[in-house]
N, CA and C atoms as an extended XYZ file, in Angstrom:
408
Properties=species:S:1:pos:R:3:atomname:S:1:resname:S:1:resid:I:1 pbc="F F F"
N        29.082      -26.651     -202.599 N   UNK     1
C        29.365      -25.331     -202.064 CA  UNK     1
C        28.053      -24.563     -201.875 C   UNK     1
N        28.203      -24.197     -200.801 N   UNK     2
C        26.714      -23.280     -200.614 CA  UNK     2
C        27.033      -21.739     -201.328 C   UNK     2
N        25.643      -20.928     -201.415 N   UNK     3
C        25.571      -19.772     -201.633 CA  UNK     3
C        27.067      -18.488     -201.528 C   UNK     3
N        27.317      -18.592     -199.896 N   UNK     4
C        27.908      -17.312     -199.365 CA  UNK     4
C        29.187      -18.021     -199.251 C   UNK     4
N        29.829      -19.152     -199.726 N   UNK     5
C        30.941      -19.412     -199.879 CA  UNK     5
C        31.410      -19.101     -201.560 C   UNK     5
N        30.770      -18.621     -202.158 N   UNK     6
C        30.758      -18.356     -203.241 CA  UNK     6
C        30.917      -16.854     -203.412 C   UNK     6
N        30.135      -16.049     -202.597 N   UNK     7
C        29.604      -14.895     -202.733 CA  UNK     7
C        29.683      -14.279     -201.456 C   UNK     7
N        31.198      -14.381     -201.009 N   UNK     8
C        31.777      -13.744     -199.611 CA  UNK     8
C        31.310      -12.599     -199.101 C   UNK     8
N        31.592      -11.364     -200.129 N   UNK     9
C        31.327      -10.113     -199.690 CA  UNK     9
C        29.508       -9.919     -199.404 C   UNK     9
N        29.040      -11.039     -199.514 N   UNK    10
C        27.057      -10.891     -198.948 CA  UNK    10
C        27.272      -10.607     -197.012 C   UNK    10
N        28.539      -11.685     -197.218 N   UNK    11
C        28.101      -11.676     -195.709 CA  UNK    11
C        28.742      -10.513     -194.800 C   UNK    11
N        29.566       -9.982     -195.037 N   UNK    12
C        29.605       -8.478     -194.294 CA  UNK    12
C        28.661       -7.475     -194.725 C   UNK    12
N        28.077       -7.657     -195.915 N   UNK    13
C        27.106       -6.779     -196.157 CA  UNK    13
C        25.384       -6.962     -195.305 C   UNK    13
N        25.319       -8.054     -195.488 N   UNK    14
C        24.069       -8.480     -194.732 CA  UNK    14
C        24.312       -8.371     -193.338 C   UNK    14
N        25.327       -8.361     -192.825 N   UNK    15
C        25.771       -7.923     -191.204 CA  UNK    15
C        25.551       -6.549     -191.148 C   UNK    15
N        26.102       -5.813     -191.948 N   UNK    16
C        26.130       -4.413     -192.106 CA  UNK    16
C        24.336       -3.926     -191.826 C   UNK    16
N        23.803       -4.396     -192.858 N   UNK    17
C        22.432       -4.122     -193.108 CA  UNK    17
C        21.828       -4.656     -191.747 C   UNK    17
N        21.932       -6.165     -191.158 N   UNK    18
C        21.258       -6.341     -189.816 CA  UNK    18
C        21.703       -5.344     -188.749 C   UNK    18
N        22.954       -4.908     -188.833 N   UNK    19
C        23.373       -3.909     -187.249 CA  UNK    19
C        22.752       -2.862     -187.459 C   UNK    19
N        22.364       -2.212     -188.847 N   UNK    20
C        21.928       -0.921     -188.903 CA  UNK    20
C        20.341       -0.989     -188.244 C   UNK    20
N        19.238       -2.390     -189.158 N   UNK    21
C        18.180       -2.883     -188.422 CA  UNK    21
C        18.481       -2.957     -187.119 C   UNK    21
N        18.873       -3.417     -186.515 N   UNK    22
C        18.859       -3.630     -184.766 CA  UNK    22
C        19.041       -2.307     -184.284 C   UNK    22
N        20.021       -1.031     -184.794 N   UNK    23
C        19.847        0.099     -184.297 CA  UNK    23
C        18.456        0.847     -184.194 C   UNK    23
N        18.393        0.557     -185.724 N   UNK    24
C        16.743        1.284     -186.069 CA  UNK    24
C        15.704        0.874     -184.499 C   UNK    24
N        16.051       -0.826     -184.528 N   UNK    25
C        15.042       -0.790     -183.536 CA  UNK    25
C        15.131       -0.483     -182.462 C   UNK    25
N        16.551       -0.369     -182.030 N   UNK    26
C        16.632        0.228     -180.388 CA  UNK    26
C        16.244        1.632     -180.709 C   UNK    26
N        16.119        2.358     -181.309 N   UNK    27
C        16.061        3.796     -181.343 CA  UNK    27
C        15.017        4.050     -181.449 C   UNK    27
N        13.895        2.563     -181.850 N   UNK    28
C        12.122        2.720     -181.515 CA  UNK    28
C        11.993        2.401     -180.026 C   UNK    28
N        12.307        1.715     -179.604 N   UNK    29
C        12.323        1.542     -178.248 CA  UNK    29
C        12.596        2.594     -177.424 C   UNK    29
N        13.856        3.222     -177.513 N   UNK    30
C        14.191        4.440     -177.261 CA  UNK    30
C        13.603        5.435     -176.994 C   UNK    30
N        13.210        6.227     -178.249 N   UNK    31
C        12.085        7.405     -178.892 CA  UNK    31
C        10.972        7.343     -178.962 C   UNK    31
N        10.576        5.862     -179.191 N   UNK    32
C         9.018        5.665     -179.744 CA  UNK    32
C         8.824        6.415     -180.845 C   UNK    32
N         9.693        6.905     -181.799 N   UNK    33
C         9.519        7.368     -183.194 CA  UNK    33
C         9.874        6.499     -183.867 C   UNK    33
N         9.612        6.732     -185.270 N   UNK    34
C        10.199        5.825     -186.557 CA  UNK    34
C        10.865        6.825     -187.356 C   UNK    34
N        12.683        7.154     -186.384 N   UNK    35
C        13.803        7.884     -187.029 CA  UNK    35
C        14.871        7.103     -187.295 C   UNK    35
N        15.239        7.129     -188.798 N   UNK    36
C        16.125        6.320     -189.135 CA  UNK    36
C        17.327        7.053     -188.786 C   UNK    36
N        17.606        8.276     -188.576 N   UNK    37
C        19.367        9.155     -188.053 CA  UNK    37
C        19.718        8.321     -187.240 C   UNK    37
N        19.238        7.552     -185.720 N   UNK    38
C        19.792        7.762     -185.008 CA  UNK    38
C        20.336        5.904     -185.569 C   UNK    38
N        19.812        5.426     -186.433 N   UNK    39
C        20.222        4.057     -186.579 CA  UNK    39
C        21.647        3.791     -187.528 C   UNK    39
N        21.598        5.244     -188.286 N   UNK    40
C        23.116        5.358     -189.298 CA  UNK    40
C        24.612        6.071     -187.951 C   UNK    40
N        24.130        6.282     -186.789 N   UNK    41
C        25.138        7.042     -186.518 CA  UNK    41
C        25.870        5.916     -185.642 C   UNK    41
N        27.369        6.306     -185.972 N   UNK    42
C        28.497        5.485     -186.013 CA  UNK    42
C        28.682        5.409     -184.108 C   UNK    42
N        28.254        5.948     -183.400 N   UNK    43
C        28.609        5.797     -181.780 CA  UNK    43
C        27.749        5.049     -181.402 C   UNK    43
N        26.627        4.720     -181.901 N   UNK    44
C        25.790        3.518     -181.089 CA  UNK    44
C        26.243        2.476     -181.217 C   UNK    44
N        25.450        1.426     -180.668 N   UNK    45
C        25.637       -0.334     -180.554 CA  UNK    45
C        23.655       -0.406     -180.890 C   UNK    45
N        24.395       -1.785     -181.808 N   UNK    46
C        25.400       -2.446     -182.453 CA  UNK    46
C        26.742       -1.700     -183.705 C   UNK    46
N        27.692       -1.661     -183.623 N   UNK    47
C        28.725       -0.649     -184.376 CA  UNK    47
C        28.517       -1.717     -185.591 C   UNK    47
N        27.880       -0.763     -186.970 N   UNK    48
C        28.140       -1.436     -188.069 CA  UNK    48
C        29.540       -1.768     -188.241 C   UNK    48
N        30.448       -1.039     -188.393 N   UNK    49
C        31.525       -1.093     -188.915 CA  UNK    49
C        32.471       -2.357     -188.395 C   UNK    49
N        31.948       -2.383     -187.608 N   UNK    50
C        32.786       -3.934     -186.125 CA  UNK    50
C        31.996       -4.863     -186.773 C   UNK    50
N        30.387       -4.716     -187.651 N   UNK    51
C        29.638       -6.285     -187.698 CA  UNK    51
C        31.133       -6.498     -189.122 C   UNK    51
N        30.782       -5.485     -190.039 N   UNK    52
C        31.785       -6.023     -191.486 CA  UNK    52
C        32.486       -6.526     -190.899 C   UNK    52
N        33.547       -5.880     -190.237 N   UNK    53
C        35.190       -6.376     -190.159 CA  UNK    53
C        35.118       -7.408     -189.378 C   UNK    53
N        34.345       -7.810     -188.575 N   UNK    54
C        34.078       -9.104     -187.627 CA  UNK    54
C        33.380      -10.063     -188.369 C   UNK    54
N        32.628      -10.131     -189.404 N   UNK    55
C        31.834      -11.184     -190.062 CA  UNK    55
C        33.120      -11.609     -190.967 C   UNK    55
N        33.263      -10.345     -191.916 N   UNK    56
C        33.912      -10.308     -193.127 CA  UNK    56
C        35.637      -11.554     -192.104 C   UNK    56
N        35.883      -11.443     -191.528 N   UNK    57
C        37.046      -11.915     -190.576 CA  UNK    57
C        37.025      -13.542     -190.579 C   UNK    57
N        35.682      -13.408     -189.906 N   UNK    58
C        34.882      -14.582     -189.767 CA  UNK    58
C        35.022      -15.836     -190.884 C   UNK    58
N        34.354      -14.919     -192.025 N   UNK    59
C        33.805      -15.653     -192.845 CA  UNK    59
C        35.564      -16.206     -193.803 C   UNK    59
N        36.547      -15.350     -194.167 N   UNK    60
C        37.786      -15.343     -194.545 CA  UNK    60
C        38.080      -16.478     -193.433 C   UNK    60
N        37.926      -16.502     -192.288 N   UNK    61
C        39.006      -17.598     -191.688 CA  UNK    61
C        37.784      -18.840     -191.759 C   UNK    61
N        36.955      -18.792     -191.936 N   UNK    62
C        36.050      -20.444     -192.378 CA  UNK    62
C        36.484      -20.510     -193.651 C   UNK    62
N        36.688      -19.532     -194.948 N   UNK    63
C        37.016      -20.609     -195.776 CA  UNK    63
C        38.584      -20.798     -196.364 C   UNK    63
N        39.195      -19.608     -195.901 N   UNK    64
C        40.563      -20.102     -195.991 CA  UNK    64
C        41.495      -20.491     -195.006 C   UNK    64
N        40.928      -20.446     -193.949 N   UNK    65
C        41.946      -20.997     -192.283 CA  UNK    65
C        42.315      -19.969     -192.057 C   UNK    65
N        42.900      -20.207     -190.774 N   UNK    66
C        43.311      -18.827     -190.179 CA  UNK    66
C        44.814      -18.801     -190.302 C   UNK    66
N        45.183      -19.618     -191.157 N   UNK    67
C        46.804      -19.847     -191.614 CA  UNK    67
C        47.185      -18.621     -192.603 C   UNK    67
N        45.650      -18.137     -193.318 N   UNK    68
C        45.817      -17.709     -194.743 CA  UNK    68
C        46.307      -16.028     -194.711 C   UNK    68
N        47.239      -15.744     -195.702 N   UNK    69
C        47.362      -14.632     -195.739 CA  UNK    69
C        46.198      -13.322     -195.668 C   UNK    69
N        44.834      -13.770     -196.054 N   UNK    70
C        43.889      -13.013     -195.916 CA  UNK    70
C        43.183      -12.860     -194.546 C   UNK    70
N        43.207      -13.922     -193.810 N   UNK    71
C        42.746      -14.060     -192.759 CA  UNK    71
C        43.828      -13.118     -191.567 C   UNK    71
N        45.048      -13.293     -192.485 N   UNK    72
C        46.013      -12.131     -191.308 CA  UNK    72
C        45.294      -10.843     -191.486 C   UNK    72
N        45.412      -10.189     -192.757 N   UNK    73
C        45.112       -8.990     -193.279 CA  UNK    73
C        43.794       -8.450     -192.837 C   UNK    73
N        42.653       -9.002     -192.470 N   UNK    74
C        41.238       -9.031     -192.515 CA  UNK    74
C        41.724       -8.875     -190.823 C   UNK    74
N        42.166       -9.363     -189.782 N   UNK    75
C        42.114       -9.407     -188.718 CA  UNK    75
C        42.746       -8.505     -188.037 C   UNK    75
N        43.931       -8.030     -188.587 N   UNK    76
C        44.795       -7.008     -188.495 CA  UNK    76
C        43.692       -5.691     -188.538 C   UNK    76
N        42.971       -5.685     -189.864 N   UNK    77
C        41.916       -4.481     -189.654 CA  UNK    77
C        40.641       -4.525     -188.589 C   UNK    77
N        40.524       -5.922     -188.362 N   UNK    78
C        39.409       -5.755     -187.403 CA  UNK    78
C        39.775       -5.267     -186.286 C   UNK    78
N        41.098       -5.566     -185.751 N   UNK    79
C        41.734       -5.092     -184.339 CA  UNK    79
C        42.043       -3.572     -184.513 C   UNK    79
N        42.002       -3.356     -185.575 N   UNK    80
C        42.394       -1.741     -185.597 CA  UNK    80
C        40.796       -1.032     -185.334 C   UNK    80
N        40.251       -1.408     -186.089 N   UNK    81
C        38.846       -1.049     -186.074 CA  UNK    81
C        38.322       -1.201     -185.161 C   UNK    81
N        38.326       -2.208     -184.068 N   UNK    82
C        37.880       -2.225     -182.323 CA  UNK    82
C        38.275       -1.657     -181.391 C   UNK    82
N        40.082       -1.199     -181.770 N   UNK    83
C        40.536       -0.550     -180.949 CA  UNK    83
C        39.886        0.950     -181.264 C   UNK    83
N        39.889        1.220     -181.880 N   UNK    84
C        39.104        2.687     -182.193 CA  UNK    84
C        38.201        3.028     -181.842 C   UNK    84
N        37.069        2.090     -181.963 N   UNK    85
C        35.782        1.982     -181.361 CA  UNK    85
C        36.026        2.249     -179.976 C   UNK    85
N        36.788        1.564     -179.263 N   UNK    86
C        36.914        1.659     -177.806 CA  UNK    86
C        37.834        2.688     -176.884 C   UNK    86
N        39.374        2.775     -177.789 N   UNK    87
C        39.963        3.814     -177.088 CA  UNK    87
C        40.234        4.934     -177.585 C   UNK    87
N        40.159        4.958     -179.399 N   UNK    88
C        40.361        6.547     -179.497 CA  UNK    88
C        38.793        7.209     -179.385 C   UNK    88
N        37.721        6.901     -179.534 N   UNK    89
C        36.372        7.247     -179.280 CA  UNK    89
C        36.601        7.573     -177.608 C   UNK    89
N        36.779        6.889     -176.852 N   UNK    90
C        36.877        6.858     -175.317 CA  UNK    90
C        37.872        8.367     -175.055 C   UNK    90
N        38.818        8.087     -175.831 N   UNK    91
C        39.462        9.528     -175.791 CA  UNK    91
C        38.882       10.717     -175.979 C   UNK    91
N        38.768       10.544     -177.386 N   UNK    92
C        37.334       12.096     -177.779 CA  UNK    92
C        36.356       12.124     -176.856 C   UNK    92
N        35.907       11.322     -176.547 N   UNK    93
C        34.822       11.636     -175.331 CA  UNK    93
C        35.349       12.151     -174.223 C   UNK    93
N        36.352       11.957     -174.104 N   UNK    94
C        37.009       12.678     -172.310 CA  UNK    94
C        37.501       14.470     -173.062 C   UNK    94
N        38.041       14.493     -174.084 N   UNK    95
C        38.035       15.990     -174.751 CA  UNK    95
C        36.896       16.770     -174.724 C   UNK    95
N        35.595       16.243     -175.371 N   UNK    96
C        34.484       16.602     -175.320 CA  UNK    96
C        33.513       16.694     -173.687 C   UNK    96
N        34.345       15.875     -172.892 N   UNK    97
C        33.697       16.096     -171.527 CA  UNK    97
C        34.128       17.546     -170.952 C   UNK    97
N        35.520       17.619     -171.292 N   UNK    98
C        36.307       18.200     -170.700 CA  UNK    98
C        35.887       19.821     -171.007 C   UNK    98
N        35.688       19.976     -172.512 N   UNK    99
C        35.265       20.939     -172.993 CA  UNK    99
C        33.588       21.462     -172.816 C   UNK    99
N        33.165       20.763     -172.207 N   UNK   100
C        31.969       21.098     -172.443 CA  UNK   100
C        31.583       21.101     -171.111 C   UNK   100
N        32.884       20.635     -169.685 N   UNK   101
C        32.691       21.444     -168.464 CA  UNK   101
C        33.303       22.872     -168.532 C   UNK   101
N        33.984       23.138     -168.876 N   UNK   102
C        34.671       24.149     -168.819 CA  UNK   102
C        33.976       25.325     -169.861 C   UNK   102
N        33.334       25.072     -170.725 N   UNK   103
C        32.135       26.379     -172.079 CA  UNK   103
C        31.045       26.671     -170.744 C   UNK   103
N        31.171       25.865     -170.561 N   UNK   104
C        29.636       25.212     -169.773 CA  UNK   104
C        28.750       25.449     -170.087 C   UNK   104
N        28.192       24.866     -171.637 N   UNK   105
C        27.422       24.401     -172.221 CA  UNK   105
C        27.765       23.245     -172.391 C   UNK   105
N        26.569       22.621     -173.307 N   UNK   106
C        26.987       21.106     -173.866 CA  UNK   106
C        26.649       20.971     -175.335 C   UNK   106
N        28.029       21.482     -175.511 N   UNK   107
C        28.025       21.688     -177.420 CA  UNK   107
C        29.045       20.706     -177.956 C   UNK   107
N        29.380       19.782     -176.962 N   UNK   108
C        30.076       18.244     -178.173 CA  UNK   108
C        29.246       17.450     -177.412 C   UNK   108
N        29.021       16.247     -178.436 N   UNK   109
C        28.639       15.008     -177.888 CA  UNK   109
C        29.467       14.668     -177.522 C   UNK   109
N        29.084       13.673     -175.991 N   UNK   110
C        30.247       13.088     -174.965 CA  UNK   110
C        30.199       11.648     -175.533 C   UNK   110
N        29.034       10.948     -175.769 N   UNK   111
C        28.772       10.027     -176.032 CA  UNK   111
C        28.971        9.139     -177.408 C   UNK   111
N        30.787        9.216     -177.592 N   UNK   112
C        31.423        8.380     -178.819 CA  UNK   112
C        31.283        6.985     -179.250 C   UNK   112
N        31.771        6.699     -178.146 N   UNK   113
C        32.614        5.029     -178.133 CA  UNK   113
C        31.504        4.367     -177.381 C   UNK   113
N        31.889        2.605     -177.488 N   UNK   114
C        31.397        1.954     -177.111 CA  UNK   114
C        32.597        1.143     -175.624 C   UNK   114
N        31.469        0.362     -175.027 N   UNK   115
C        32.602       -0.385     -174.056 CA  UNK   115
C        33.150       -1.314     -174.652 C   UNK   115
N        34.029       -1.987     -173.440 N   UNK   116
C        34.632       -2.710     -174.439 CA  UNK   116
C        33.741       -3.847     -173.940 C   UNK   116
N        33.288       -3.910     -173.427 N   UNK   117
C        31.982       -5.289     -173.108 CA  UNK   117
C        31.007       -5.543     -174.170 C   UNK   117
N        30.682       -3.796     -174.696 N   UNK   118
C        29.845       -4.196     -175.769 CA  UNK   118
C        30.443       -4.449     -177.259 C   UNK   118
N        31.598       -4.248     -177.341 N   UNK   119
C        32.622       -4.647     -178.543 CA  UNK   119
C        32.414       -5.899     -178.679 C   UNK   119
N        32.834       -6.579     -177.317 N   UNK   120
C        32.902       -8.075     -177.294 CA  UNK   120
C        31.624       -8.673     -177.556 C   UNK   120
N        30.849       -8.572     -176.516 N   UNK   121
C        29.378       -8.886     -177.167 CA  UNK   121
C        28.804       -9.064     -178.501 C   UNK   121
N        29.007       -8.041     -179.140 N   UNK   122
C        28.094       -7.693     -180.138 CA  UNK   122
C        29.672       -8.519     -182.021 C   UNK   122
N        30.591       -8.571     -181.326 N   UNK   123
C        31.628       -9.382     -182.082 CA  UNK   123
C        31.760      -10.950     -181.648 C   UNK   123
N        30.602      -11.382     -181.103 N   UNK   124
C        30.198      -12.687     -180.740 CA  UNK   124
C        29.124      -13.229     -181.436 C   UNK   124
N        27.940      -12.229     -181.612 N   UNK   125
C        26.729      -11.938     -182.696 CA  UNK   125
C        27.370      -12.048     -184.113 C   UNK   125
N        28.290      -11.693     -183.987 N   UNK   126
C        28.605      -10.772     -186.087 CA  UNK   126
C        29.601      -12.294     -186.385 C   UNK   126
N        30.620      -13.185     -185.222 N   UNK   127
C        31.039      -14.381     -185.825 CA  UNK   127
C        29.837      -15.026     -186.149 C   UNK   127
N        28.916      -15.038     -185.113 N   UNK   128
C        27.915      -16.616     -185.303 CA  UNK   128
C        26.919      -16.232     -186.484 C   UNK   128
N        26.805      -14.850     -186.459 N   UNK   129
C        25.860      -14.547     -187.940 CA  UNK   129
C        27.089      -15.214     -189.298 C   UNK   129
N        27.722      -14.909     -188.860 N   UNK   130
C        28.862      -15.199     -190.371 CA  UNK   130
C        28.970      -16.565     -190.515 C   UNK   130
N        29.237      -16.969     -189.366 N   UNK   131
C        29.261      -18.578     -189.434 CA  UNK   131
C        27.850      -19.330     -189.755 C   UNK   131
N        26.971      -18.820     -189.219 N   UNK   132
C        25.738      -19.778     -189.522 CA  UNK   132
C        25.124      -19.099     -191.371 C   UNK   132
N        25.711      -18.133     -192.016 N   UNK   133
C        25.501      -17.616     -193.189 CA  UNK   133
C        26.320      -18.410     -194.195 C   UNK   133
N        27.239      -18.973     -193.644 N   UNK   134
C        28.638      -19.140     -194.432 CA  UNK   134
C        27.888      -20.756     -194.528 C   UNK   134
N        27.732      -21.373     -193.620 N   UNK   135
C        27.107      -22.840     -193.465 CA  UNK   135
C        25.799      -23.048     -194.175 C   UNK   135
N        24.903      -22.123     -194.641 N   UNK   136
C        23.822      -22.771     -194.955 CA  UNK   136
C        24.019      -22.759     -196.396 C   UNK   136
């Protein structure tokens, strides 16, 4: 038995910790500063919260099948958790558009949710991190 079949909960955590790194660094790219805010906030990509529930998913259906009662439970939350990301965020953002033509100022952020292209994407990254974590 390797390491992270032992010690499950590493690998949504170490997903967690890489999506927050990959934000950090788009937000150097970005800014050309070294600000860690914009790498904790929950509307960018990569969405921590999608790497957990997508690794953590991951890693539950490599070692108990996807037959297993945990692997239902774990997946059930990941779909809740993507859908959110994509359509109730997508929603608040059309409230916040809406409101912030009509103040006419721009006092909500419009910019919630992610697409759903980048859901998918970036929940293609968070299996193969889980899987190649879970394997070594």
């Amino acid at each position: 038995m390797n390491f992270y079949y032992e010690h499950i909960l590493l690998i949504p955590a170490i997903a967690f910790v890489l999506s927050v790194f990959i934000k950090w660094i788009f937000s150097i790219i970005k800014t050309w500063k070294l600000n860690m805010t914009m790498a904790l906030w929950s509307w960018w990509m990569p969405s921590a919260h999608t790497a957990v529930t997508v690794s953590l998913t991951t890693a539950l259906a490599l070692k108990y099948w996807v037959t297993s009662d945990l692997f239902a439970l774990a997946i059930s939350f990941t779909v809740i958790i993507i859908y959110d990301a994509i359509n109730v965020r997508y929603e608040a953002w059309l409230h916040a558009w809406a409101l912030n033509k009509h103040i006419w100022e721009r006092k909500f952020r419009e910019s919630l949710g992610h697409l759903p292209s980048e859901a998918f994407a970036w929940s293609i990254v968070w299996i193969l991190v889980a899987v190649i974590m879970f394997y070594l």
